[in-house]
Structures are given as structure tokens and as C-alpha cells.
Short mmCIF file of C-alpha atoms in Angstrom, two decimals:
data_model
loop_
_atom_site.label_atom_id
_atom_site.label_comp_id
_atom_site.label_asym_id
_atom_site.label_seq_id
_atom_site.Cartn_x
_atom_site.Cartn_y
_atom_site.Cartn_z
CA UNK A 1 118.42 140.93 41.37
CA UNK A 2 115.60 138.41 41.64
CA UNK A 3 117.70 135.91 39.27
CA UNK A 4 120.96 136.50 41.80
CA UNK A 5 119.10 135.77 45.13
CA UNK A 6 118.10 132.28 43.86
CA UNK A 7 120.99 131.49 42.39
CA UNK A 8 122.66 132.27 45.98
CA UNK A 9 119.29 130.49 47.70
CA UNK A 10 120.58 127.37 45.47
CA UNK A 11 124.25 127.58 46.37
CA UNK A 12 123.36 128.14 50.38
CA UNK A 13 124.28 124.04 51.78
CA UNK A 14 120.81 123.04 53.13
CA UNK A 15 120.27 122.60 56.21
CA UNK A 16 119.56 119.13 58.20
CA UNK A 17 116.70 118.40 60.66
CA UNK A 18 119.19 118.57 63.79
CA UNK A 19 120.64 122.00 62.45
CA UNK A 20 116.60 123.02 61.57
CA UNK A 21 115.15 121.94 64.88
CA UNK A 22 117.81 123.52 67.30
CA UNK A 23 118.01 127.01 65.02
CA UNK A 24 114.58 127.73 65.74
CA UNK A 25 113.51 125.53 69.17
CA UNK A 26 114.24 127.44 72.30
CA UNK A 27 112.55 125.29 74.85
CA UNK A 28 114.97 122.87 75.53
CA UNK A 29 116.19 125.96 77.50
CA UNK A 30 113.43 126.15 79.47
CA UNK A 31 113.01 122.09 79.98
CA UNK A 32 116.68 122.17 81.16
CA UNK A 33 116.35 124.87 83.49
CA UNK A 34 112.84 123.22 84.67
CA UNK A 35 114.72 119.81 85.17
CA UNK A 36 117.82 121.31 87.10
CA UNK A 37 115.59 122.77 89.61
CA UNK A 38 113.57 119.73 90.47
CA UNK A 39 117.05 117.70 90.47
CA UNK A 40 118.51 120.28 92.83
CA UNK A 41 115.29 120.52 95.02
CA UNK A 42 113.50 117.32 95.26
CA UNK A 43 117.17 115.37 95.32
CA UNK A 44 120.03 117.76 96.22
CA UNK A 45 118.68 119.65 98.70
CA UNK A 46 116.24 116.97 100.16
CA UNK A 47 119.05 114.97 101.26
CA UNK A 48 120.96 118.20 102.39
CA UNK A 49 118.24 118.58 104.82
CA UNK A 50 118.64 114.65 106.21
CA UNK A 51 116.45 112.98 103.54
CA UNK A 52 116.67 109.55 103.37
CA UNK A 53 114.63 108.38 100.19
CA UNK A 54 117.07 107.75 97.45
CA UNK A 55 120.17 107.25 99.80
CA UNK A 56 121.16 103.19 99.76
CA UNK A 57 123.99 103.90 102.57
CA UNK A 58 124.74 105.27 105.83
CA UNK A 59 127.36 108.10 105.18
CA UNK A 60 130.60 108.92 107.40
CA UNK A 61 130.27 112.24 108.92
CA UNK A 62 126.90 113.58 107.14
CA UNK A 63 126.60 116.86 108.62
CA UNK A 64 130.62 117.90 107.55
CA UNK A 65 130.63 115.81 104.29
CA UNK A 66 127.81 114.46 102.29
CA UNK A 67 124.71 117.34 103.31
CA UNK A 68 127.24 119.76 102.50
CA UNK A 69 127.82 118.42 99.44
CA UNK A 70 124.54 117.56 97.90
CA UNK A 71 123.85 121.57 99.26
CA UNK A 72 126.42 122.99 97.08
CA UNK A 73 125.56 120.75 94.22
CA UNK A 74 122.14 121.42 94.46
CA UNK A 75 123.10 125.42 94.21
CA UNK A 76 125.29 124.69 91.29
CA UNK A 77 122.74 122.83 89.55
CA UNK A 78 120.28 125.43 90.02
CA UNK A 79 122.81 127.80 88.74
CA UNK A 80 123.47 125.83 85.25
CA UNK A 81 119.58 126.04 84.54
CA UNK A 82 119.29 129.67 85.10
CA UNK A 83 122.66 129.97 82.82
CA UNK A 84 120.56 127.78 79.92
CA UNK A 85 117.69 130.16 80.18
CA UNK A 86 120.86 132.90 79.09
CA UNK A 87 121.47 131.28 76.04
CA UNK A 88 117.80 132.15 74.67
CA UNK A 89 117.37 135.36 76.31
CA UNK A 90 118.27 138.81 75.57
CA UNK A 91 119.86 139.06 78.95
CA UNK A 92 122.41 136.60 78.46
CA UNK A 93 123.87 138.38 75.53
CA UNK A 94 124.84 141.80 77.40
CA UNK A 95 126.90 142.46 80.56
CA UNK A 96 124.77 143.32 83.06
CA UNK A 97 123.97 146.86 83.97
CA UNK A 98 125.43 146.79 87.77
CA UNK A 99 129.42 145.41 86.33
CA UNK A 100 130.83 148.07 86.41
CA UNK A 101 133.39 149.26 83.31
CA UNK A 102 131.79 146.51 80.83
CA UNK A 103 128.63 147.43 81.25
CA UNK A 104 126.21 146.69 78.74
CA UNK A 105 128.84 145.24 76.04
CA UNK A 106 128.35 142.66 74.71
CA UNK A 107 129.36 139.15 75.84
CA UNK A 108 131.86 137.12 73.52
CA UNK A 109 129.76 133.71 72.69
CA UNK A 110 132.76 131.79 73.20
CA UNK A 111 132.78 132.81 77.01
CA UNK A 112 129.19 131.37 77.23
CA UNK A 113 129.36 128.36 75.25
CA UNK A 114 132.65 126.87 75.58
CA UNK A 115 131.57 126.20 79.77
CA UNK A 116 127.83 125.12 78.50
CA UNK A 117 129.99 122.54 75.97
CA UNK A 118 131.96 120.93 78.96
CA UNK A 119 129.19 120.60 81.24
CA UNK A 120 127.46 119.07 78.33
CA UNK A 121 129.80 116.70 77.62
CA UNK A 122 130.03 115.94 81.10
CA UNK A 123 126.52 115.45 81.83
CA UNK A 124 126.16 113.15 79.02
CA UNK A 125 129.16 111.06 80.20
CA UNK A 126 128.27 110.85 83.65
CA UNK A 127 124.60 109.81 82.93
CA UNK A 128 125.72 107.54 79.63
CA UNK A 129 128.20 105.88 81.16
CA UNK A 130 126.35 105.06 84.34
CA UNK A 131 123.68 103.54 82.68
CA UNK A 132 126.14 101.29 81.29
CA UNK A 133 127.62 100.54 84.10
CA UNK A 134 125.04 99.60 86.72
CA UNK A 135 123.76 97.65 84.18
CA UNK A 136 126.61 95.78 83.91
CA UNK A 137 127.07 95.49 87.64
CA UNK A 138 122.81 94.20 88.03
CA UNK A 139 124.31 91.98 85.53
CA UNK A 140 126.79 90.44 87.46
CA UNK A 141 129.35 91.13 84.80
CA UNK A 142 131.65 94.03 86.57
CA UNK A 143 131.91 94.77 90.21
CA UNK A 144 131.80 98.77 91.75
CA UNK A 145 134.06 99.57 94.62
CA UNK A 146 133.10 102.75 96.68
CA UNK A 147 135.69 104.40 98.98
CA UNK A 148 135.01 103.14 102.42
CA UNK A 149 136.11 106.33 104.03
CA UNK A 150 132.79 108.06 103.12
CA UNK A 151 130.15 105.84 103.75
CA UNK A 152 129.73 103.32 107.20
CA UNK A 153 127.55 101.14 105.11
CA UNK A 154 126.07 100.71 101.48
CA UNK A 155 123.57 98.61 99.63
CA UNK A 156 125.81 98.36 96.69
CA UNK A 157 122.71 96.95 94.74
CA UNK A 158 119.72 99.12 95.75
CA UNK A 159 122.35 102.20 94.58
CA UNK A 160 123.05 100.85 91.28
CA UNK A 161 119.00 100.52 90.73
CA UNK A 162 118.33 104.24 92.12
CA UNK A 163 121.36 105.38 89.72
CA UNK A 164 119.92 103.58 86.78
CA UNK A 165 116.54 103.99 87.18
CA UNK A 166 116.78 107.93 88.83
CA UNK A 167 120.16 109.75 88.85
CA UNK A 168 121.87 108.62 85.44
CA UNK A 169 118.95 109.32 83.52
CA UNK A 170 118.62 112.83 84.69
CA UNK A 171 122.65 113.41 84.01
CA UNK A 172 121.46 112.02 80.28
CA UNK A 173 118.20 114.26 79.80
CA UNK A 174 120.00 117.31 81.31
CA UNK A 175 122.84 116.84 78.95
CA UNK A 176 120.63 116.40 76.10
CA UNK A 177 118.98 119.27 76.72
CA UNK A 178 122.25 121.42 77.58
CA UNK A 179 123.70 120.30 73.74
CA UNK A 180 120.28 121.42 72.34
CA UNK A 181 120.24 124.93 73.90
CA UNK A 182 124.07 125.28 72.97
CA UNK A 183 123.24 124.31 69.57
CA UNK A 184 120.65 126.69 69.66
CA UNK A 185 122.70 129.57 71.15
CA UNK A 186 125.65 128.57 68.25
CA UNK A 187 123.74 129.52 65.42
CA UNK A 188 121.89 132.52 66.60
CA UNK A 189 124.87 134.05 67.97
CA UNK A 190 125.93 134.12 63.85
CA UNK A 191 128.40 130.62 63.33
CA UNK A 192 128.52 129.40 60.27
CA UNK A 193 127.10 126.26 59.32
CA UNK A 194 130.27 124.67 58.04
CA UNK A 195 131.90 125.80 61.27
CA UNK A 196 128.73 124.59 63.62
CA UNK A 197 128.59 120.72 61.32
CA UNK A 198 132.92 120.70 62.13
CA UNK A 199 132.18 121.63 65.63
CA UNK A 200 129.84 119.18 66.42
CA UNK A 201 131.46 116.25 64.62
CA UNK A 202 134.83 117.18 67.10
CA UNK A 203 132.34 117.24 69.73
CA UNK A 204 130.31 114.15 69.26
CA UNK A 205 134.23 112.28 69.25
CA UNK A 206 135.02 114.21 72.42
CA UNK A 207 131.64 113.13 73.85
CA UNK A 208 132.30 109.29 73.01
CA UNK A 209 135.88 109.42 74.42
CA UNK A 210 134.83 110.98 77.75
CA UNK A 211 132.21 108.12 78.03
CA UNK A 212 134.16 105.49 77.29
CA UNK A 213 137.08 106.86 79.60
CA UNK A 214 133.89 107.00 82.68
CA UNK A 215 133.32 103.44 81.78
CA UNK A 216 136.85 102.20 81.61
CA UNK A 217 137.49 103.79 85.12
CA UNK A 218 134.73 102.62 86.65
CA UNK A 219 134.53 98.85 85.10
CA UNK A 220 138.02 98.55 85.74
CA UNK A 221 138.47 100.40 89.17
CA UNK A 222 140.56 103.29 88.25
CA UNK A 223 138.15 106.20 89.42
CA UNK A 224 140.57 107.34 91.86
CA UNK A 225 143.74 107.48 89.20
CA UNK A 226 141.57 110.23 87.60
CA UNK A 227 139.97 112.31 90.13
CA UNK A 228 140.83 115.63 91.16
#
């Protein structure tokens, strides 16, 4: 018996430091939910409320448009760093007691991590590929167009330093974070490591694409071909 669970101990793939560190590190959870709330107060909601620090423009119709916005986005944030605290707790393995019909059942990982995965990818995107590209636009190479129908007037510069000095980097750290947790949440919810090394190969290429699509569209003014 002893002789058969080395053997097996041999023949088990070993495991990297990536696939070590996020099997057994659960505070990127907590760091990520940490992060989304100061985002969502100190920069969503601040300007919901008429906050000026941070804001390089004058926008068209603040009270119906923009403060609206950053208010929902500041909620939705806050929501995607109480969902990251899910992925680590007992809690966000079981339907909750008040659904009614499902309650108590347990919760299909797929449901939880395929949304955490986008947002991930997005996140990264959005923060990677706006570092690149108010670089580039500091740097004189490429020019950024805004839509003129939401903002009366912008300081086209002192945005691209508050994106690449302030916002950017928090899309990048969140999403950082986000992948960790997820990576986290992957192998304790019982995938296999062949399945979780495929996985995040796809993903890394899916990752890469989605940036470089972000900095295509915004280097070469097609944003609006692929908004929705």
C-alpha cells in the first residue's frame, strides 16, 4: 500500500509556483474586494455626488448622464468585490437559504466562474490597454478622440495622466486580482490540473486578443464600430 501511494505521488504532474500559490492563497479575494470598494467610493461615487478631483472635463448634462453613471458603476463595482469574497467562502458555494425551490444546493462552478473570467479579462484589457495607450498619446505618437456629445469641454492631456497614473492601473490590479481568486476558486472547486494549465493557456490568448483589439480601436479611432 505504502509502495502504491508513492508510486502514484511520482506519477501525479507537479505542480508550478502559479498553480501552488493560487491553490492555497485566498487573499487576493479579500485585496480585490478591498480595492473595488475604495474604487467605487473614493472615485465612483465621489463624482456621483459632484466631485470634481479626478474629472479633466466639463460633462454635458451631469445630473441625467455622467453622476448617474459613475453611481451605477460604483454599485456594480462594489458588487464584483463582494462576488470575489464568494469564491473563497463557504457561502458562495450554496444557494442561499431565502431562494426558494434551490435552496441550499449547490451552485454549479461554471455559473460562478465563467462571469468572474470575463470581467477578468475585461479588467485586464481595459487597464492594459490604457496604459498603452495614454502613453502613446503623452507621447505624441497617437491621437484620442472623445465623443463631443458628452462632454462641453476636456483637457485631453490632464485625462490621459489621471488614466495612466489612477484609473488604468486600478482596471490592471483589480483584474489581477480577479484571475488570482478565479484561479483559486478553479482548483478548489475539484478541476483538474491538465484541464486548469489548458484553460488558462486559452485564456491568457483570449486575454492578449481582447487587449490588442482595445488598443487597435482606440489608436486607430474605431471605439464606436465596437460599442454596444
Amino acid at each position: 500500500m505504502q509502495q502504491t501511494t508513492m508510486n502514484d505521488m511520482a506519477l501525479a504532474p507537479k505542480q508550478s509556483t502559479f498553480e501552488r500559490f493560487t491553490k492555497r492563497a485566498v487573499w487576493p479575494a479579500y485585496a480585490g474586494c478591498v480595492w473595488a470598494l475604495i474604487y467605487a467610493v473614493f472615485v465612483r461615487f465621489y463624482q456621483a455626488a459632484g466631485g470634481a478631483i479626478g474629472m479633466s472635463g466639463q460633462p454635458r448634462n451631469p445630473e441625467l448622464g455622467f453622476y448617474m453613471a459613475s453611481y451605477l458603476a460604483g454599485v456594480l463595482i462594489m458588487i464584483c468585490g463582494f462576488i470575489l469574497l464568494g469564491l473563497v467562502k463557504p457561502w458562495g458555494r450554496t444557494v442561499p437559504a431565502w431562494v426558494p425551490w434551490i435552496a441550499g444546493k449547490p451552485i454549479h462552478r461554471a455559473i460562478i466562474l465563467i462571469p468572474t473570467l470575463l470581467c477578468t479579462a475585461f479588467l485586464l484589457a481595459h487597464g492594459a490597454a490604457g496604459i498603452v495607450t495614454r502613453a502613446l498619446f503623452l507621447a505624441g505618437i497617437i491621437s484620442i478622440n472623445l465623443p463631443e456629445q458628452y462632454w462641453i469641454d476636456i483637457d485631453l492631456h490632464g485625462m490621459a495622466l489621471w488614466d495612466l497614473l489612477v484609473y488604468e492601473p486600478w482596471f490592471l490590479v483589480m483584474g489581477l486580482l480577479s484571475g488570482l481568486t478565479a484561479a483559486h476558486y478553479a482548483q478548489a472547486s475539484g478541476i483538474s490540473l491538465s484541464a486548469l494549465r489548458r484553460g488558462t493557456a486559452l485564456y491568457l490568448i483570449f486575454a492578449v486578443l481582447l487587449t490588442t483589439l482595445f488598443v487597435c480601436s482606440i489608436a486607430f479611432d474605431f471605439v464606436d464600430k465596437i460599442s454596444f
